[in-house]
Coordinates of C-alpha atoms and ligand atoms in Angstrom, one line a residue:
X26 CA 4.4 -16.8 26.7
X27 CA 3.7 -15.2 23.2
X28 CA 1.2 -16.9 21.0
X29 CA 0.0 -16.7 17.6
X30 CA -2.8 -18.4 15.2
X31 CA -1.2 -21.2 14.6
X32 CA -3.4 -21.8 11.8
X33 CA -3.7 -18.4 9.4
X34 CA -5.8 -19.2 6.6
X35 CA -4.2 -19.1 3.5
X36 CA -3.5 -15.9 2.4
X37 CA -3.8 -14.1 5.7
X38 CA -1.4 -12.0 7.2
X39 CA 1.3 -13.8 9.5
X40 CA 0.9 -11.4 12.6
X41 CA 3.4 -11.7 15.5
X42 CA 2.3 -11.1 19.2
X43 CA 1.6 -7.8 20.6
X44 CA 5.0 -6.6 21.8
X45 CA 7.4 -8.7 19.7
X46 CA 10.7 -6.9 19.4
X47 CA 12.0 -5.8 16.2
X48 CA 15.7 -4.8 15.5
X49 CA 18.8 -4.6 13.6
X50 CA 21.7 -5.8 15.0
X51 CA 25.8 -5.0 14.6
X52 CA 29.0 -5.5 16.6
X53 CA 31.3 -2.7 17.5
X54 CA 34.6 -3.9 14.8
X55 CA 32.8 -4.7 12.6
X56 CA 31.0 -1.2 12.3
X57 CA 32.5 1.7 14.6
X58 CA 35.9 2.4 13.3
X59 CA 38.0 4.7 15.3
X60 CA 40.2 2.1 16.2
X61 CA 43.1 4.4 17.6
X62 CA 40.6 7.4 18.8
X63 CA 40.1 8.2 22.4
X64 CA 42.4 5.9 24.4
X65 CA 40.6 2.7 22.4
X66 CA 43.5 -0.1 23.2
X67 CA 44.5 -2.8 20.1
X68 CA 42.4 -6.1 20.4
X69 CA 43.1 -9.1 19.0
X70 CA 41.1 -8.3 15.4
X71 CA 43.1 -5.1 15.4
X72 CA 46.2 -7.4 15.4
X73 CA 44.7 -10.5 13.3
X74 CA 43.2 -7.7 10.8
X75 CA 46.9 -6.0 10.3
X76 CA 49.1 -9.7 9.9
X77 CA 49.2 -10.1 6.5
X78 CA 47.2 -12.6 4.7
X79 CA 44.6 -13.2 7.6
X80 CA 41.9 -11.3 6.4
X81 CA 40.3 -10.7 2.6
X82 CA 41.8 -8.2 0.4
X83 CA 43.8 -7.0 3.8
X84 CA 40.6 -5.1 4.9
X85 CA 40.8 -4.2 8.2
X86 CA 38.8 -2.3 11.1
X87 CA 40.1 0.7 11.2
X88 CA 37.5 2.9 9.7
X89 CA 34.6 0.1 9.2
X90 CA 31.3 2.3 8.9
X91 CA 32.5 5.1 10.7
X92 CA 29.9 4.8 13.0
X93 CA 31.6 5.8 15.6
X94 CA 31.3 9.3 14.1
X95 CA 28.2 9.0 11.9
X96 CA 26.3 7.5 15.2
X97 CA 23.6 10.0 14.9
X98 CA 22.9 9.4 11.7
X99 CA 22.7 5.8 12.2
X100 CA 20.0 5.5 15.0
X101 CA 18.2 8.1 12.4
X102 CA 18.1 5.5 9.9
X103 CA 17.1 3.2 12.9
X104 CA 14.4 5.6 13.7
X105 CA 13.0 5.3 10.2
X106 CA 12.8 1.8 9.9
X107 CA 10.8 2.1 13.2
X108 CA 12.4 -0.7 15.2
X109 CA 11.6 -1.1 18.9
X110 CA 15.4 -2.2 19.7
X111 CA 18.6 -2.2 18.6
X112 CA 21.4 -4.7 19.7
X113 CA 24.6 -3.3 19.6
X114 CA 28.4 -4.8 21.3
X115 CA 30.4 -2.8 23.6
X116 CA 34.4 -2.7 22.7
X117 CA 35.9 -4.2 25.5
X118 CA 39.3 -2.0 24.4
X119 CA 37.9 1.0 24.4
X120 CA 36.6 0.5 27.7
X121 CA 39.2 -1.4 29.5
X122 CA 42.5 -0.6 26.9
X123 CA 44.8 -3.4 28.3
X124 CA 41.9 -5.8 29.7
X125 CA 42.0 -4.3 33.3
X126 CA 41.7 -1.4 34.9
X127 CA 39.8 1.6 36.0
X128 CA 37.2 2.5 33.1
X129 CA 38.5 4.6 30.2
X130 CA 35.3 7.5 30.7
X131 CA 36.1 8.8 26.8
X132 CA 35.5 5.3 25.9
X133 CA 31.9 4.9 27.9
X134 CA 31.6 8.4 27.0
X135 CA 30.3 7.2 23.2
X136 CA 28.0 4.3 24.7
X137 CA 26.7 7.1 26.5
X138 CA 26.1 8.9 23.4
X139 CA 24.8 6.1 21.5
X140 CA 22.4 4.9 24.4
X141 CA 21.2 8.4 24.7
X142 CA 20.6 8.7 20.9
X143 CA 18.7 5.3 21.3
X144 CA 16.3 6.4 24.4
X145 CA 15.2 9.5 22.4
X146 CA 14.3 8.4 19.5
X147 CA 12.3 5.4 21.5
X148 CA 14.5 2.6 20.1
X149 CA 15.9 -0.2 23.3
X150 CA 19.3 -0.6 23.7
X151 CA 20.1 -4.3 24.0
X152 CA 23.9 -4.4 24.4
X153 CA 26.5 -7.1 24.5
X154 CA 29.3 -7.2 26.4
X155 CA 31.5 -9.4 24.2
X156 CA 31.5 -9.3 20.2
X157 CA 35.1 -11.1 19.8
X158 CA 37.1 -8.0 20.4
X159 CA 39.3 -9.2 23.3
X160 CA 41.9 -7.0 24.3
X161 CA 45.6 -7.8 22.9
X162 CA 47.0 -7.2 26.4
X163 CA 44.5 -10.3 27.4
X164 CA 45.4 -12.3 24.8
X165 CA 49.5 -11.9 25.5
X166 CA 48.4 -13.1 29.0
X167 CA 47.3 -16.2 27.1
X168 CA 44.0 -15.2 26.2
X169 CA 40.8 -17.3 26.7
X170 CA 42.4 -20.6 27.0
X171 CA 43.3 -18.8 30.4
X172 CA 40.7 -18.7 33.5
X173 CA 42.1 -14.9 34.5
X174 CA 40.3 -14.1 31.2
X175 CA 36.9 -14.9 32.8
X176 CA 37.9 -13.4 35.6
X177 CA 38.6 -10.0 33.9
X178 CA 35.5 -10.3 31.9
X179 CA 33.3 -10.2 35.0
X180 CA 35.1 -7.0 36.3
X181 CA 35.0 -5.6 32.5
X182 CA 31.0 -6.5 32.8
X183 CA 30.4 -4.7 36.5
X184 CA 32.0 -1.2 34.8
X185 CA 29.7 -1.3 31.8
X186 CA 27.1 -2.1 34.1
X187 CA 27.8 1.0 36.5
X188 CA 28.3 3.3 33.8
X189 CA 25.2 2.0 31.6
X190 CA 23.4 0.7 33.9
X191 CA 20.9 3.7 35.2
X192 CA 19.7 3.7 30.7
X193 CA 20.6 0.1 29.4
X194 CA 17.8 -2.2 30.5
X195 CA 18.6 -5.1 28.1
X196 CA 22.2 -7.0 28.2
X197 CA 23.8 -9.7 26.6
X198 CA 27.1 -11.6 28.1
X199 CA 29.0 -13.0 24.6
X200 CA 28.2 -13.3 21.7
X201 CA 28.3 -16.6 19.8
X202 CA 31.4 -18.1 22.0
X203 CA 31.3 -21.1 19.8
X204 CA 33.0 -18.5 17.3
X205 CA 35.3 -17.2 19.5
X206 CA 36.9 -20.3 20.7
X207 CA 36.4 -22.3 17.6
X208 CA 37.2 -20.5 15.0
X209 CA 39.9 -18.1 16.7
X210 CA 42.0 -21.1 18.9
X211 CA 41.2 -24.5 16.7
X212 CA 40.5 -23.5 13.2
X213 CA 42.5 -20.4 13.5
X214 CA 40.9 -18.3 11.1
X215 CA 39.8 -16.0 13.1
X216 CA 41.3 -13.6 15.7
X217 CA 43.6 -14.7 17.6
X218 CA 44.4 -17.4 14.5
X219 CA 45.6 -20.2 16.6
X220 CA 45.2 -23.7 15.6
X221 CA 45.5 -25.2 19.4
X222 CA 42.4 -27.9 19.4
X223 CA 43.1 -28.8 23.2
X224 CA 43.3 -25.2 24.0
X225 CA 39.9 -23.7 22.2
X226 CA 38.3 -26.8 24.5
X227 CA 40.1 -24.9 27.9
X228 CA 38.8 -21.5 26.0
X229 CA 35.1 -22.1 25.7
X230 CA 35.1 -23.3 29.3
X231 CA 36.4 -20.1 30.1
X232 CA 33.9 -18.4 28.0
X233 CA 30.8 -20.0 29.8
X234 CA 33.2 -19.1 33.4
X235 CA 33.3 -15.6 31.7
X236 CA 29.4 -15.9 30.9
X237 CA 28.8 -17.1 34.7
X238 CA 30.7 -14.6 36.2
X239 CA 29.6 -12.1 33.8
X240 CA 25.7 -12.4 34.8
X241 CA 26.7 -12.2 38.2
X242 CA 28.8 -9.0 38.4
X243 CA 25.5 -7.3 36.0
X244 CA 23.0 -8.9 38.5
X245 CA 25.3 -6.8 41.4
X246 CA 25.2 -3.4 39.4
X247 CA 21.7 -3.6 37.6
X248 CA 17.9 -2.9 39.2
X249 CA 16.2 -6.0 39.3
X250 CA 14.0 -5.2 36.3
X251 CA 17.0 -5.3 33.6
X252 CA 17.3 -9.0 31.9
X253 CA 20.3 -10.0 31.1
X254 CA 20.6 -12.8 28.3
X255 CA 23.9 -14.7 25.9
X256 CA 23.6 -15.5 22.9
X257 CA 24.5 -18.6 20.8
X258 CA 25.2 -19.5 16.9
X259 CA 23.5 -23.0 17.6
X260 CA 23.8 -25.0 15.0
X261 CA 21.1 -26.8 13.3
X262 CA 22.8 -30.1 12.8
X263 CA 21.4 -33.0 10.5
X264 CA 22.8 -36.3 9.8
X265 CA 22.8 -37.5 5.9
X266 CA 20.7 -40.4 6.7
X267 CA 19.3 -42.4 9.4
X268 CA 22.1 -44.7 9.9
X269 CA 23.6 -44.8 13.4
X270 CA 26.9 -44.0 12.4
X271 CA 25.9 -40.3 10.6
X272 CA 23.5 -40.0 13.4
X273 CA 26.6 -40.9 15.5
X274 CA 28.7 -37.6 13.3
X275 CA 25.3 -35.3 14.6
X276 CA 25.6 -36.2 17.6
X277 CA 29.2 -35.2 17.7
X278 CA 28.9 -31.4 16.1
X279 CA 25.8 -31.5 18.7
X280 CA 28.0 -31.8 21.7
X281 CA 30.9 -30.0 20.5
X282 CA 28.8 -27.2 18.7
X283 CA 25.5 -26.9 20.6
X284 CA 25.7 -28.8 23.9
X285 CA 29.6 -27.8 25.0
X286 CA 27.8 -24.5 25.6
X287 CA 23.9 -25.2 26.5
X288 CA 24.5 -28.2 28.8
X289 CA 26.9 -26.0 31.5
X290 CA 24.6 -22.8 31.1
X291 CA 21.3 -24.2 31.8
X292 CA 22.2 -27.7 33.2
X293 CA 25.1 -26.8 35.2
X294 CA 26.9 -30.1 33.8
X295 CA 29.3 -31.0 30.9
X296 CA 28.4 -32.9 28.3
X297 CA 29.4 -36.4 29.2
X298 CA 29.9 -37.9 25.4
X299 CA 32.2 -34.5 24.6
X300 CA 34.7 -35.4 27.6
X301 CA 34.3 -39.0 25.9
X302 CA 34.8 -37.6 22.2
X303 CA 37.8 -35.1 22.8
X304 CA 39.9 -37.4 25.9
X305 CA 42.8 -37.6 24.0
X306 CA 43.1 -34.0 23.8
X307 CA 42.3 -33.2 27.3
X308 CA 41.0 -34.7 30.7
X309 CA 39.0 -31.4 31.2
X310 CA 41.0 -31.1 34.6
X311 CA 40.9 -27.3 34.4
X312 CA 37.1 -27.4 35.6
X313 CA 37.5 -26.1 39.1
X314 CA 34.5 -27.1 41.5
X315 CA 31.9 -24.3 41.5
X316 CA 32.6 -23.3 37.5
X317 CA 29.9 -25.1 36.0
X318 CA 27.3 -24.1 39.3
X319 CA 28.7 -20.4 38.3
X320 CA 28.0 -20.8 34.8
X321 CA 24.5 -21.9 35.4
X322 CA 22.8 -18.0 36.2
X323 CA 19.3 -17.5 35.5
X324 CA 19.2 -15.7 32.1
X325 CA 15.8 -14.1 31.1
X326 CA 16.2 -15.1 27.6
X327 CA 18.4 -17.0 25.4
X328 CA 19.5 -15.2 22.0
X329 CA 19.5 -17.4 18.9
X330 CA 21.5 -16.7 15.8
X331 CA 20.9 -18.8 12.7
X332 CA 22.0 -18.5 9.4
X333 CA 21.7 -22.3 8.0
X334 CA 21.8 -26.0 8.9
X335 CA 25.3 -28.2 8.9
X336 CA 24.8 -31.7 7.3
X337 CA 26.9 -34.6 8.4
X338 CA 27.9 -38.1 7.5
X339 CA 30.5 -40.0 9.5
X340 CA 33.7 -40.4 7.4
X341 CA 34.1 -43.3 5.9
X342 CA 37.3 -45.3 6.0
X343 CA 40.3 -43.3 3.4
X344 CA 37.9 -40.8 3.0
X345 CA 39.0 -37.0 4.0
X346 CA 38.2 -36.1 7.4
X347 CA 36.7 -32.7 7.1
X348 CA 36.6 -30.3 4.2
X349 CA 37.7 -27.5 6.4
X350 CA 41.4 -28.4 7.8
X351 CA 42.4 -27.1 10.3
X352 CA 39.2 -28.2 12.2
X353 CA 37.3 -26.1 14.8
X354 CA 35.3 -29.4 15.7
X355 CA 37.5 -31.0 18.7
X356 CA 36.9 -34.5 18.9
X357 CA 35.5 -34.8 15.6
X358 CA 38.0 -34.4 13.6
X359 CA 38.7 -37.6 11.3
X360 CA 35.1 -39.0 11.9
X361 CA 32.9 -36.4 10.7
X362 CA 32.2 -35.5 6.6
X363 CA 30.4 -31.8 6.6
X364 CA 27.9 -31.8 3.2
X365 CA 26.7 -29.3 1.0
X366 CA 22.8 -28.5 1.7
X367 CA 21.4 -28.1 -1.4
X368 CA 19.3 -25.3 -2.6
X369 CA 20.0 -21.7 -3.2
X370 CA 22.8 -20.6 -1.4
X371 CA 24.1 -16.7 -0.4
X372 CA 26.8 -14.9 -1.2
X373 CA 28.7 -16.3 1.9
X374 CA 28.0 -19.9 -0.1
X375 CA 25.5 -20.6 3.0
X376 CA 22.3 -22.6 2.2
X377 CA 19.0 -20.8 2.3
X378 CA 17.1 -23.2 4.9
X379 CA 14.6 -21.6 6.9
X380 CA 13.4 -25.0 7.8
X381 CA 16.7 -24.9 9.8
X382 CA 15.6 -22.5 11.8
X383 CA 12.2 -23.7 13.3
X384 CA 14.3 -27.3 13.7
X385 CA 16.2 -24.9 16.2
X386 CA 13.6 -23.4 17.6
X387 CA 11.3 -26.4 17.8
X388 CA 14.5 -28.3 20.0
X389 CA 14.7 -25.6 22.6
X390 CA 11.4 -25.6 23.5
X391 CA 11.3 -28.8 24.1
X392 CA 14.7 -29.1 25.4
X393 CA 14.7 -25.6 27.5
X394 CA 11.2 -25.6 28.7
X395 CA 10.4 -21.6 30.4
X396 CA 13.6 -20.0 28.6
X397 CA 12.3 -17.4 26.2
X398 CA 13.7 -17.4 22.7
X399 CA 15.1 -13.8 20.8
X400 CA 16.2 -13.9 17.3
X401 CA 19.1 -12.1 18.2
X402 CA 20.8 -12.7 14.3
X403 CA 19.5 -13.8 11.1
X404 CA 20.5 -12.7 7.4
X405 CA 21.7 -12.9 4.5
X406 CA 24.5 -11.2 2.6
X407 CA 24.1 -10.2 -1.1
X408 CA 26.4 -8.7 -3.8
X409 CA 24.2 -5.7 -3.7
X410 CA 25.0 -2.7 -5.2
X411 CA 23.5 1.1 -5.8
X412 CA 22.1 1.0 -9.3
X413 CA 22.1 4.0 -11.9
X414 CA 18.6 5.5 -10.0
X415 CA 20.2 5.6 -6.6
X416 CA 18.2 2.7 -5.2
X417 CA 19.7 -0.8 -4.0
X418 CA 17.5 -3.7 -5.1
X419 CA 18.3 -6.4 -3.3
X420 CA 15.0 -9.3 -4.0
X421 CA 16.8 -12.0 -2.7
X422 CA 17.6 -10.5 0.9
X423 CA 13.9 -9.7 1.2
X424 CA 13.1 -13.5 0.3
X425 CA 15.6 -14.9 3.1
X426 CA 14.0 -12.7 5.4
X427 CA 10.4 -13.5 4.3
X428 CA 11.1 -17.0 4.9
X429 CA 12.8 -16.8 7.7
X430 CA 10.4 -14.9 9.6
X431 CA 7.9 -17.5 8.2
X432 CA 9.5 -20.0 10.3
X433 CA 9.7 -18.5 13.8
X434 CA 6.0 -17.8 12.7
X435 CA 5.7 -21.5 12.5
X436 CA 7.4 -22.1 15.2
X437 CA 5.7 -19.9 17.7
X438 CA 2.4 -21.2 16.9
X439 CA 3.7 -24.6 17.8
X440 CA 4.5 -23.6 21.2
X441 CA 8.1 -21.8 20.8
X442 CA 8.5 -18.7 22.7
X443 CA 10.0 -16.5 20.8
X444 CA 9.7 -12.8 21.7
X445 CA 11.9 -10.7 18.9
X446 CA 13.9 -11.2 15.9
X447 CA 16.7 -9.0 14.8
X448 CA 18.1 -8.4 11.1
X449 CA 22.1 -8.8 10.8
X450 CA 23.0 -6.2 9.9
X451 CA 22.0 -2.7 10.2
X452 CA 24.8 -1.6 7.8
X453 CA 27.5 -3.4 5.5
X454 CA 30.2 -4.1 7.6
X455 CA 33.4 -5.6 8.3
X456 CA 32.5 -9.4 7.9
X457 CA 36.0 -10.8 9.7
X458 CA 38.2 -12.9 7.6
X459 CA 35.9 -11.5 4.7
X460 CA 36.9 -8.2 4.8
X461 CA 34.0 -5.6 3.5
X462 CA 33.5 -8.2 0.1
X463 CA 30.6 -9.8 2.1
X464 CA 27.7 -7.4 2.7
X465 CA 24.7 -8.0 4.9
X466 CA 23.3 -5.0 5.5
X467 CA 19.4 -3.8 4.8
X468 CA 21.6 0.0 4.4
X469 CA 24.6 0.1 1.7
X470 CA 27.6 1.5 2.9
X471 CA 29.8 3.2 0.3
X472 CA 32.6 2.7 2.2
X473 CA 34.8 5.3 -0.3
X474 CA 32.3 7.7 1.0
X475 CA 30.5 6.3 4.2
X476 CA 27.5 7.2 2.2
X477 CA 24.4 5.4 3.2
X478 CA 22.1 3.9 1.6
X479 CA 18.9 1.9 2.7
X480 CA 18.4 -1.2 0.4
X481 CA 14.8 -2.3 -0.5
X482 CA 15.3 -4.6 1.8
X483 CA 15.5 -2.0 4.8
X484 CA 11.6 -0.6 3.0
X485 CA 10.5 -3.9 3.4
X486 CA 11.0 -4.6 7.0
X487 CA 9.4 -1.2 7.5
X488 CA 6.7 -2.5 6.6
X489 CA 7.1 -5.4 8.2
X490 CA 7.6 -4.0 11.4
X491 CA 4.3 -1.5 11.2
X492 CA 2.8 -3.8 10.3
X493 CA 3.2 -6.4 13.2
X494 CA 4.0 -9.2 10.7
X495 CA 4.6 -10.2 6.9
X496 CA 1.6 -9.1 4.5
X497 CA 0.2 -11.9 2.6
Ligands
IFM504 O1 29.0 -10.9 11.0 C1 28.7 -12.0 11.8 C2 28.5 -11.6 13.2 O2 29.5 -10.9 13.7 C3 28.3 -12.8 14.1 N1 27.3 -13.7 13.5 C4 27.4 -14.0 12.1 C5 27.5 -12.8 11.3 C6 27.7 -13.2 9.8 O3 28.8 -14.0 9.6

């Protein structure tokens, strides 16, 4: 358990414990490129990416950052900002091109690179499995509303493992499955871009199968020293006022945004009031016995990633029912009015609400006593910019951050557990339906050129990072 001074005098340095992790963190689309290079297979943001009208400007993955050749460089930068780990996804396709199969070795071949690169210049791998690029074959098969998905996931998950396993001591199942069941099979906006409410329900049981399963088949391959963790986009939920029915609405983005996914992978159970909420979409019948026992591994951390708080109301009677049609809240839809929070807000039109955060982080220790917490996400993105002398000033990034890390501060001298904290991004990237319009990096990314260049933001967690916390 990490502590801190939980009451700095003011004007003191906010110092994190000895050992706290720093890093940056990306996801294979959204940064390597190379989309057709050796033997990669087509996932499903390959295909959502090239239908017309699915994604910004009709941006697409197929070069991103280039990182998939300007690797080196990359963990350079890395190496510069002095970071003690790096997250980074694995791309299923490149690995597995139709979703089963032997391992593609010219695929691993570039992990091995990249993990290599990582080791030598000191800097821990932390990699995830699953960053929403699901092979197309897979998702022809029917995709995660199917249980042979979770199935192939686990097998997926033992080759990275064998092939990784001797360098990579850090791994992550999915990332933020809330996403990839939500917003691809409900709301549809993003990959695959269906808009099948009953059907995201089957798929994010089959993500927390997949999650099970996965755990298991790294467990088989790994020493017992690696830790294996998933991470979730929990969301911060707050009801509009005290009234029971808004604190009803919370309670309903709780189960079907937080719960749906915490309740079966650290409770082994559903959550009874989501079977209640979505029944007349489905009867959950596609539970076998043993799925949510499976799902239930011992993790040795949970990965957070916050960005800022949703604020409900119940909808009143002729009102709209959400502002976002189609919905990706099952079971909510029609009862539930999403508000703006006010304040400042990025160039995503997110809230900045650090407060947000330490809610979060405050819940889970009290709710997940013994789990340890990672900052696996957190960020901002900015319409940043190289300016006439080269450099990218970007003052409002370095405040989001400031404040941000000023909450799990907070929150870890009340008692939270919180070991590391990871900037999204490393680079600019490819932000989904966004296109490249939407950048997050703390390092600009020309992407006529590929030219990089680190923000002021990216100087500023240098500092940060040496030294051990934010400077008064
Ligand atoms: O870019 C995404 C990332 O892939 C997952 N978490 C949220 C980020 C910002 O939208």
């Amino acid at each position: 358990m990490t502590t801190v001074d939980a009451s700095p005098s003011a004007g003191a340095a906010l110092l994190f414990p000895p050992g706290f992790r720093w890093g940056t963190a990306t996801a294979a689309y959204q940064i390597e490129g190379a989309a057709g290079l050796d033997g990669r297979g087509p996932s499903i943001w390959d295909t959502f990416s090239h239908t017309p009208g699915k994604v910004l400007g009709g941006d697409t993955g197929d070069t991103a950052a280039d990182h998939y050749h300007r690797m080196a460089e990359d963990v350079g930068l890395m190496s510069r900002l002095g970071v003690s780990d790096y997250r980074f996804s694995v791309a299923w396709p490149r690995v597995q091109p139709t979703g089963r199969g032997p391992a593609a070795q010219r695929g691993l071949d570039f992990y091995r690179r990249l993990v290599d690169a990582l080791l030598e210049a000191g800097i821990r791998p932390v990699a995830t499995l699953y960053h929403w690029d699901l092979p197309q074959e897979l998702e022809d098969r029917g995709g995660w509303p199917e249980r042979g998905t979770a199935e192939r996931f686990a097998e997926y998950a033992g080759l990275v493992a064998q092939a990784l396993g001797d360098r990579v001591a850090s791994w992550t199942t999915l990332n933020e499955p809330w996403c990839a069941a939500f917003l691809g099979y409900a709301a549809g906006v993003h990959a695959p871009g269906r808009i099948e409410p009953a059907a995201a329900l089957r798929a994010a049981h089959h993500l927390n199968l997949a999650h099970g399963l996965g755990v298991r088949a790294l467990r088989a391959q790994l020493p017992r020293s690696a830790e294996v963790s998933l991470t979730l986009n929990l969301h911060a939920v707050r009801p509009l006022t005290d009234a029971a029915p808004d604190r009803d609405a919370a309670r309903r983005i709780d189960a079907v945004g937080n719960r749906i996914f915490l309740d079966p992978v650290f409770h082994g159970r559903l959550p009874p009031d989501l079977v209640g909420d979505t029944a007349a979409l489905t009867d959950w019948s596609f539970v076998r016995d043993g799925d949510l026992a499976a799902a239930r591994e011992p993790l040795d951390w949970l990965g957070v990633n916050y960005y800022s708080p949703t604020v409900v109301a119940a909808a009143g009677p002729g009102e709209p029912a959400a502002e976002r049609a189609p919905s990706p809240w099952p079971g909510a839809e029609g009862r539930v009015r999403f508000l703006p929070a006010p304040g400042p807000r990025t160039e995503m039109d997110w809230p900045v609400d650090p407060d947000g955060l330490y809610e979060l982080l405050a819940r889970l220790r009290e709710e997940l006593p013994g789990v340890p917490l990672v900052i696996t996400e957190n960020g901002a993105a900015y319409a940043d910019r190289v300016g006439p002398d080269g450099e990218v000033a970007d003052p409002q990034r370095i405040a989001y951050l400031r404040r941000h890390l000023e909450s799990v501060h907070r929150a870890i001298a009340d008692g939270a557990d919180v070991r590391g904290y990871f900037v999204w991004s490393l680079l600019d990237n490819f932000e989904w339906a966004y296109g490249y319009g939407k950048r997050f990096g703390i390092v600009h990314v020309d992407f006529a050129t590929q030219r990089r260049t680190p923000k002021d933001s990216a100087r500023w967690y240098a500092d940060v990072i040496a030294q051990g916390g934010l400077a008064p």
